[in-house]
Structure formats: structure tokens, C-alpha cells
PDB file of C-alpha atoms in Angstrom:
ATOM      1  CA  ARG A   1       1.209  -1.046 -21.187  1.00  0.00           C
ATOM      2  CA  LEU A   2       3.204  -4.261 -21.526  1.00  0.00           C
ATOM      3  CA  PRO A   3       2.299  -6.541 -23.999  1.00  0.00           C
ATOM      4  CA  ILE A   4       0.326  -9.578 -23.236  1.00  0.00           C
ATOM      5  CA  ARG A   5       3.557 -11.996 -23.062  1.00  0.00           C
ATOM      6  CA  GLY A   6       5.227  -9.372 -21.111  1.00  0.00           C
ATOM      7  CA  ARG A   7       2.183  -8.875 -18.558  1.00  0.00           C
ATOM      8  CA  LYS A   8       2.067 -12.927 -18.167  1.00  0.00           C
ATOM      9  CA  GLN A   9       5.732 -12.947 -17.402  1.00  0.00           C
ATOM     10  CA  TRP A  10       5.869 -10.032 -14.837  1.00  0.00           C
ATOM     11  CA  ALA A  11       2.816 -11.814 -13.577  1.00  0.00           C
ATOM     12  CA  THR A  12       4.497 -15.278 -13.029  1.00  0.00           C
ATOM     13  CA  ASN A  13       7.620 -13.787 -11.716  1.00  0.00           C
ATOM     14  CA  LEU A  14       5.506 -11.810  -8.947  1.00  0.00           C
ATOM     15  CA  LEU A  15       3.565 -15.138  -8.159  1.00  0.00           C
ATOM     16  CA  LEU A  16       6.793 -17.344  -8.160  1.00  0.00           C
ATOM     17  CA  SER A  17       8.303 -14.472  -5.821  1.00  0.00           C
ATOM     18  CA  ALA A  18       5.421 -14.425  -3.343  1.00  0.00           C
ATOM     19  CA  LEU A  19       5.558 -18.197  -3.187  1.00  0.00           C
ATOM     20  CA  ALA A  20       9.233 -18.000  -2.508  1.00  0.00           C
ATOM     21  CA  ALA A  21       8.761 -15.669   0.288  1.00  0.00           C
ATOM     22  CA  GLU A  22       6.495 -17.734   1.965  1.00  0.00           C
ATOM     23  CA  PHE A  23       8.684 -20.900   1.808  1.00  0.00           C
ATOM     24  CA  ILE A  24      11.672 -19.224   2.706  1.00  0.00           C
ATOM     25  CA  GLY A  25       9.792 -17.648   5.746  1.00  0.00           C
ATOM     26  CA  THR A  26       8.887 -21.331   6.389  1.00  0.00           C
ATOM     27  CA  SER A  27      12.270 -22.935   5.990  1.00  0.00           C
ATOM     28  CA  ILE A  28      14.552 -20.130   7.473  1.00  0.00           C
ATOM     29  CA  THR A  29      13.738 -21.258  11.000  1.00  0.00           C
ATOM     30  CA  VAL A  30      14.512 -25.134  10.455  1.00  0.00           C
ATOM     31  CA  PRO A  31      18.103 -24.625  11.840  1.00  0.00           C
ATOM     32  CA  ILE A  32      16.984 -22.933  15.125  1.00  0.00           C
ATOM     33  CA  MET A  33      13.569 -24.025  15.731  1.00  0.00           C
ATOM     34  CA  SER A  34      14.739 -27.300  17.893  1.00  0.00           C
ATOM     35  CA  GLN A  35      16.979 -24.970  19.746  1.00  0.00           C
ATOM     36  CA  TYR A  36      14.069 -22.200  20.110  1.00  0.00           C
ATOM     37  CA  ALA A  37      11.223 -25.224  21.074  1.00  0.00           C
ATOM     38  CA  ALA A  38      13.635 -26.540  23.445  1.00  0.00           C
ATOM     39  CA  SER A  39      13.933 -23.190  25.213  1.00  0.00           C
ATOM     40  CA  PHE A  40      10.541 -23.671  26.671  1.00  0.00           C
ATOM     41  CA  ASN A  41      11.893 -26.388  28.665  1.00  0.00           C
ATOM     42  CA  VAL A  42       9.294 -29.247  27.341  1.00  0.00           C
ATOM     43  CA  ASP A  43      10.526 -32.627  26.553  1.00  0.00           C
ATOM     44  CA  PRO A  44      13.007 -33.019  23.838  1.00  0.00           C
ATOM     45  CA  GLY A  45      10.073 -35.616  22.192  1.00  0.00           C
ATOM     46  CA  LEU A  46       7.652 -32.845  21.758  1.00  0.00           C
ATOM     47  CA  ILE A  47       9.799 -30.433  19.901  1.00  0.00           C
ATOM     48  CA  GLY A  48       9.086 -32.286  16.270  1.00  0.00           C
ATOM     49  CA  LEU A  49       5.387 -31.386  16.946  1.00  0.00           C
ATOM     50  CA  VAL A  50       6.230 -27.839  16.209  1.00  0.00           C
ATOM     51  CA  PHE A  51       6.937 -29.292  12.639  1.00  0.00           C
ATOM     52  CA  SER A  52       4.379 -31.758  12.490  1.00  0.00           C
ATOM     53  CA  ILE A  53       1.623 -29.487  13.165  1.00  0.00           C
ATOM     54  CA  GLY A  54       2.612 -26.793  10.572  1.00  0.00           C
ATOM     55  CA  ALA A  55       2.691 -29.544   8.223  1.00  0.00           C
ATOM     56  CA  PHE A  56      -0.421 -30.989   9.183  1.00  0.00           C
ATOM     57  CA  ALA A  57      -2.229 -27.564   8.941  1.00  0.00           C
ATOM     58  CA  THR A  58      -0.645 -26.914   5.727  1.00  0.00           C
ATOM     59  CA  LEU A  59      -2.330 -30.118   4.500  1.00  0.00           C
ATOM     60  CA  LEU A  60      -5.490 -28.638   5.497  1.00  0.00           C
ATOM     61  CA  SER A  61      -4.813 -25.363   3.804  1.00  0.00           C
ATOM     62  CA  ASP A  62      -4.363 -27.100   0.486  1.00  0.00           C
ATOM     63  CA  LEU A  63      -8.114 -27.817   0.932  1.00  0.00           C
ATOM     64  CA  TRP A  64      -9.506 -25.112   1.878  1.00  0.00           C
ATOM     65  CA  LEU A  65      -7.407 -22.113  -0.012  1.00  0.00           C
ATOM     66  CA  PRO A  66      -8.021 -23.424  -3.403  1.00  0.00           C
ATOM     67  CA  ARG A  67     -11.686 -23.409  -2.674  1.00  0.00           C
ATOM     68  CA  VAL A  68     -11.407 -19.564  -1.649  1.00  0.00           C
ATOM     69  CA  SER A  69      -9.219 -18.863  -4.728  1.00  0.00           C
ATOM     70  CA  ASP A  70     -12.054 -20.263  -6.900  1.00  0.00           C
ATOM     71  CA  ALA A  71     -14.823 -18.410  -4.928  1.00  0.00           C
ATOM     72  CA  TYR A  72     -12.912 -14.787  -4.489  1.00  0.00           C
ATOM     73  CA  GLY A  73      -9.485 -14.604  -7.171  1.00  0.00           C
ATOM     74  CA  ARG A  74      -6.573 -16.027  -7.227  1.00  0.00           C
ATOM     75  CA  LYS A  75      -4.883 -12.755  -6.431  1.00  0.00           C
ATOM     76  CA  PRO A  76      -6.778 -12.358  -2.913  1.00  0.00           C
ATOM     77  CA  ALA A  77      -6.476 -15.742  -2.055  1.00  0.00           C
ATOM     78  CA  ILE A  78      -2.579 -15.614  -2.264  1.00  0.00           C
ATOM     79  CA  VAL A  79      -2.462 -12.102  -0.709  1.00  0.00           C
ATOM     80  CA  LEU A  80      -4.403 -13.633   2.240  1.00  0.00           C
ATOM     81  CA  SER A  81      -2.032 -16.272   2.326  1.00  0.00           C
ATOM     82  CA  LEU A  82       0.886 -14.072   2.474  1.00  0.00           C
ATOM     83  CA  ILE A  83      -0.508 -11.723   5.297  1.00  0.00           C
ATOM     84  CA  GLY A  84      -1.653 -15.070   7.330  1.00  0.00           C
ATOM     85  CA  SER A  85       1.885 -16.460   6.738  1.00  0.00           C
ATOM     86  CA  SER A  86       3.641 -13.235   7.872  1.00  0.00           C
ATOM     87  CA  VAL A  87       1.376 -12.746  11.314  1.00  0.00           C
ATOM     88  CA  ALA A  88       1.974 -16.492  11.974  1.00  0.00           C
ATOM     89  CA  TYR A  89       5.837 -16.000  11.805  1.00  0.00           C
ATOM     90  CA  GLY A  90       5.502 -13.125  13.983  1.00  0.00           C
ATOM     91  CA  MET A  91       3.478 -15.116  16.508  1.00  0.00           C
ATOM     92  CA  GLU A  92       6.206 -17.867  16.171  1.00  0.00           C
ATOM     93  CA  ALA A  93       9.070 -15.403  16.766  1.00  0.00           C
ATOM     94  CA  MET A  94       7.212 -13.928  20.009  1.00  0.00           C
ATOM     95  CA  ALA A  95       5.773 -17.127  21.464  1.00  0.00           C
ATOM     96  CA  PRO A  96       5.564 -17.062  25.012  1.00  0.00           C
ATOM     97  CA  THR A  97       4.902 -20.747  25.846  1.00  0.00           C
ATOM     98  CA  PHE A  98       5.701 -23.924  23.707  1.00  0.00           C
ATOM     99  CA  THR A  99       1.634 -24.212  23.619  1.00  0.00           C
ATOM    100  CA  PHE A 100       1.583 -20.811  22.037  1.00  0.00           C
ATOM    101  CA  LEU A 101       4.597 -21.874  19.717  1.00  0.00           C
ATOM    102  CA  LEU A 102       2.600 -24.814  18.370  1.00  0.00           C
ATOM    103  CA  PHE A 103      -0.589 -22.819  17.920  1.00  0.00           C
ATOM    104  CA  ALA A 104       1.720 -20.163  15.637  1.00  0.00           C
ATOM    105  CA  SER A 105       2.983 -22.898  13.557  1.00  0.00           C
ATOM    106  CA  PHE A 106      -0.709 -24.409  13.258  1.00  0.00           C
ATOM    107  CA  CYS A 107      -1.820 -20.736  11.972  1.00  0.00           C
ATOM    108  CA  GLY A 108       1.252 -20.600   9.730  1.00  0.00           C
ATOM    109  CA  GLY A 109       0.346 -23.763   7.988  1.00  0.00           C
ATOM    110  CA  MET A 110      -3.025 -23.091   7.687  1.00  0.00           C
ATOM    111  CA  PHE A 111      -1.993 -20.279   5.320  1.00  0.00           C
ATOM    112  CA  GLY A 112       0.703 -22.352   3.459  1.00  0.00           C
ATOM    113  CA  GLY A 113      -1.379 -23.758   0.901  1.00  0.00           C
ATOM    114  CA  THR A 114      -0.283 -21.449  -1.859  1.00  0.00           C
ATOM    115  CA  PRO A 115       1.202 -23.983  -4.298  1.00  0.00           C
ATOM    116  CA  PRO A 116      -2.137 -25.241  -5.584  1.00  0.00           C
ATOM    117  CA  VAL A 117      -3.332 -21.501  -5.997  1.00  0.00           C
ATOM    118  CA  ALA A 118      -0.359 -20.683  -7.682  1.00  0.00           C
ATOM    119  CA  THR A 119      -0.717 -23.720 -10.102  1.00  0.00           C
ATOM    120  CA  ALA A 120      -4.326 -22.567 -10.811  1.00  0.00           C
ATOM    121  CA  TYR A 121      -3.254 -19.240 -11.574  1.00  0.00           C
ATOM    122  CA  ILE A 122      -0.688 -20.240 -13.938  1.00  0.00           C
ATOM    123  CA  SER A 123      -3.252 -22.151 -15.843  1.00  0.00           C
ATOM    124  CA  ASP A 124      -5.718 -19.461 -15.930  1.00  0.00           C
ATOM    125  CA  ILE A 125      -2.921 -17.412 -17.659  1.00  0.00           C
ATOM    126  CA  PHE A 126      -1.075 -19.569 -20.147  1.00  0.00           C
ATOM    127  CA  ALA A 127      -2.344 -21.644 -22.826  1.00  0.00           C
ATOM    128  CA  PRO A 128      -2.245 -25.492 -22.646  1.00  0.00           C
ATOM    129  CA  SER A 129       0.797 -25.783 -24.644  1.00  0.00           C
ATOM    130  CA  GLU A 130       2.939 -23.739 -22.396  1.00  0.00           C
ATOM    131  CA  ARG A 131       1.332 -24.560 -18.950  1.00  0.00           C
ATOM    132  CA  PRO A 132       3.947 -27.384 -18.231  1.00  0.00           C
ATOM    133  CA  GLN A 133       6.896 -25.381 -18.284  1.00  0.00           C
ATOM    134  CA  TYR A 134       5.568 -22.822 -15.816  1.00  0.00           C
ATOM    135  CA  ILE A 135       3.687 -25.237 -13.470  1.00  0.00           C
ATOM    136  CA  ALA A 136       6.626 -27.102 -13.174  1.00  0.00           C
ATOM    137  CA  LEU A 137       8.341 -23.778 -11.710  1.00  0.00           C
ATOM    138  CA  VAL A 138       5.981 -24.022  -8.796  1.00  0.00           C
ATOM    139  CA  PRO A 139       7.344 -26.964  -7.045  1.00  0.00           C
ATOM    140  CA  ALA A 140      10.818 -26.267  -8.216  1.00  0.00           C
ATOM    141  CA  VAL A 141      10.690 -22.605  -6.321  1.00  0.00           C
ATOM    142  CA  VAL A 142       9.252 -24.517  -2.930  1.00  0.00           C
ATOM    143  CA  SER A 143      11.924 -27.177  -3.515  1.00  0.00           C
ATOM    144  CA  LEU A 144      14.886 -24.127  -4.171  1.00  0.00           C
ATOM    145  CA  CYS A 145      13.409 -22.399  -0.734  1.00  0.00           C
ATOM    146  CA  PHE A 146      13.626 -25.303   1.037  1.00  0.00           C
ATOM    147  CA  VAL A 147      17.364 -25.976   0.134  1.00  0.00           C
ATOM    148  CA  MET A 148      18.426 -21.861   0.699  1.00  0.00           C
ATOM    149  CA  GLY A 149      16.088 -21.367   3.635  1.00  0.00           C
ATOM    150  CA  PRO A 150      18.067 -23.325   5.932  1.00  0.00           C
ATOM    151  CA  ILE A 151      21.203 -22.262   4.946  1.00  0.00           C
ATOM    152  CA  LEU A 152      20.219 -18.666   5.065  1.00  0.00           C
ATOM    153  CA  GLY A 153      18.923 -19.353   8.649  1.00  0.00           C
ATOM    154  CA  GLY A 154      21.772 -20.968   9.624  1.00  0.00           C
ATOM    155  CA  LEU A 155      24.130 -17.978   8.550  1.00  0.00           C
ATOM    156  CA  LEU A 156      21.843 -15.423  10.283  1.00  0.00           C
ATOM    157  CA  SER A 157      21.620 -17.800  13.527  1.00  0.00           C
ATOM    158  CA  ASN A 158      25.616 -17.096  14.072  1.00  0.00           C
TER     159      ASN A 158
END
């Protein structure tokens, strides 16, 4: 059994890895999403809706997912988010119509509210004096994913 400090570090690393998986999954599609959406022969002005609807749904997720984590626990909320996001990514990849792609993007966003849950989890396990350094890792990981995801997506699209 790991000492308490080791368990906290392991849990934090696992949490940040889960966060990275979610946001790499979101950002990896950026380089090809406009071409993919255009393949449905829609007006080019509508293509931005794919990103806007997903972002709006993420805003909504930031409202409901932390409540779920307060009621049922941080781990179940994070697992729910990862499963929901994964299913939504699959739905996006297999979308038969542009409308379905919008729906899939909305679903992905509805499960994208893990940063507040991750922050709450870190607040739960670390002393107040340690929290700032670990809480700062949450937006850092999200930002890093939005740097690395499009690069990875661009490399994989060739």
C-alpha cells in the first residue's frame, strides 16, 4: 500500500490523465472538423456551429456535472464524463448527417465539465497550503491539450 503522499500523487496523476484524455479527444478534431462538416454539403457559415454548440453544451455541463459529483462522488462523475465524451466522439465520427454531427457535438459538450470536478477532487485530497499548486495543473493540462491535440490531429490527418 502506498503512503498517503504517494496515493495522493498517484490519484492526481490519474485525474490529470483522465482530463488530458478528454481534452485531447476534443481538440484532436480541430484540424479536420471544418472539412468533415463541409462534407455534408451545408452552407459554410453553418460549419462553426459544430464548435459553438459543443462549447455551449460544455458551459451547461459545468453547471450540472459538479452537482452530480457532490451528490454521488468525484470518481463516478469523472467516469460518467469520460464515458459520455467517448460515446460522443464515436457519434461524431460516424455522423450520417450534419444535424447528427451537431447533436453529437452537443452530447460531447454535455459531458465535458470535468475541470470543475477535477478541481473539487484536488481540493478534497490536498491541504489548503498544497491546493494552489495542484489546482493550477487543471487549466494547465487543458491548455496543453488544446496545444497538442490539433498538432496530433493534423499529423494523423495526413
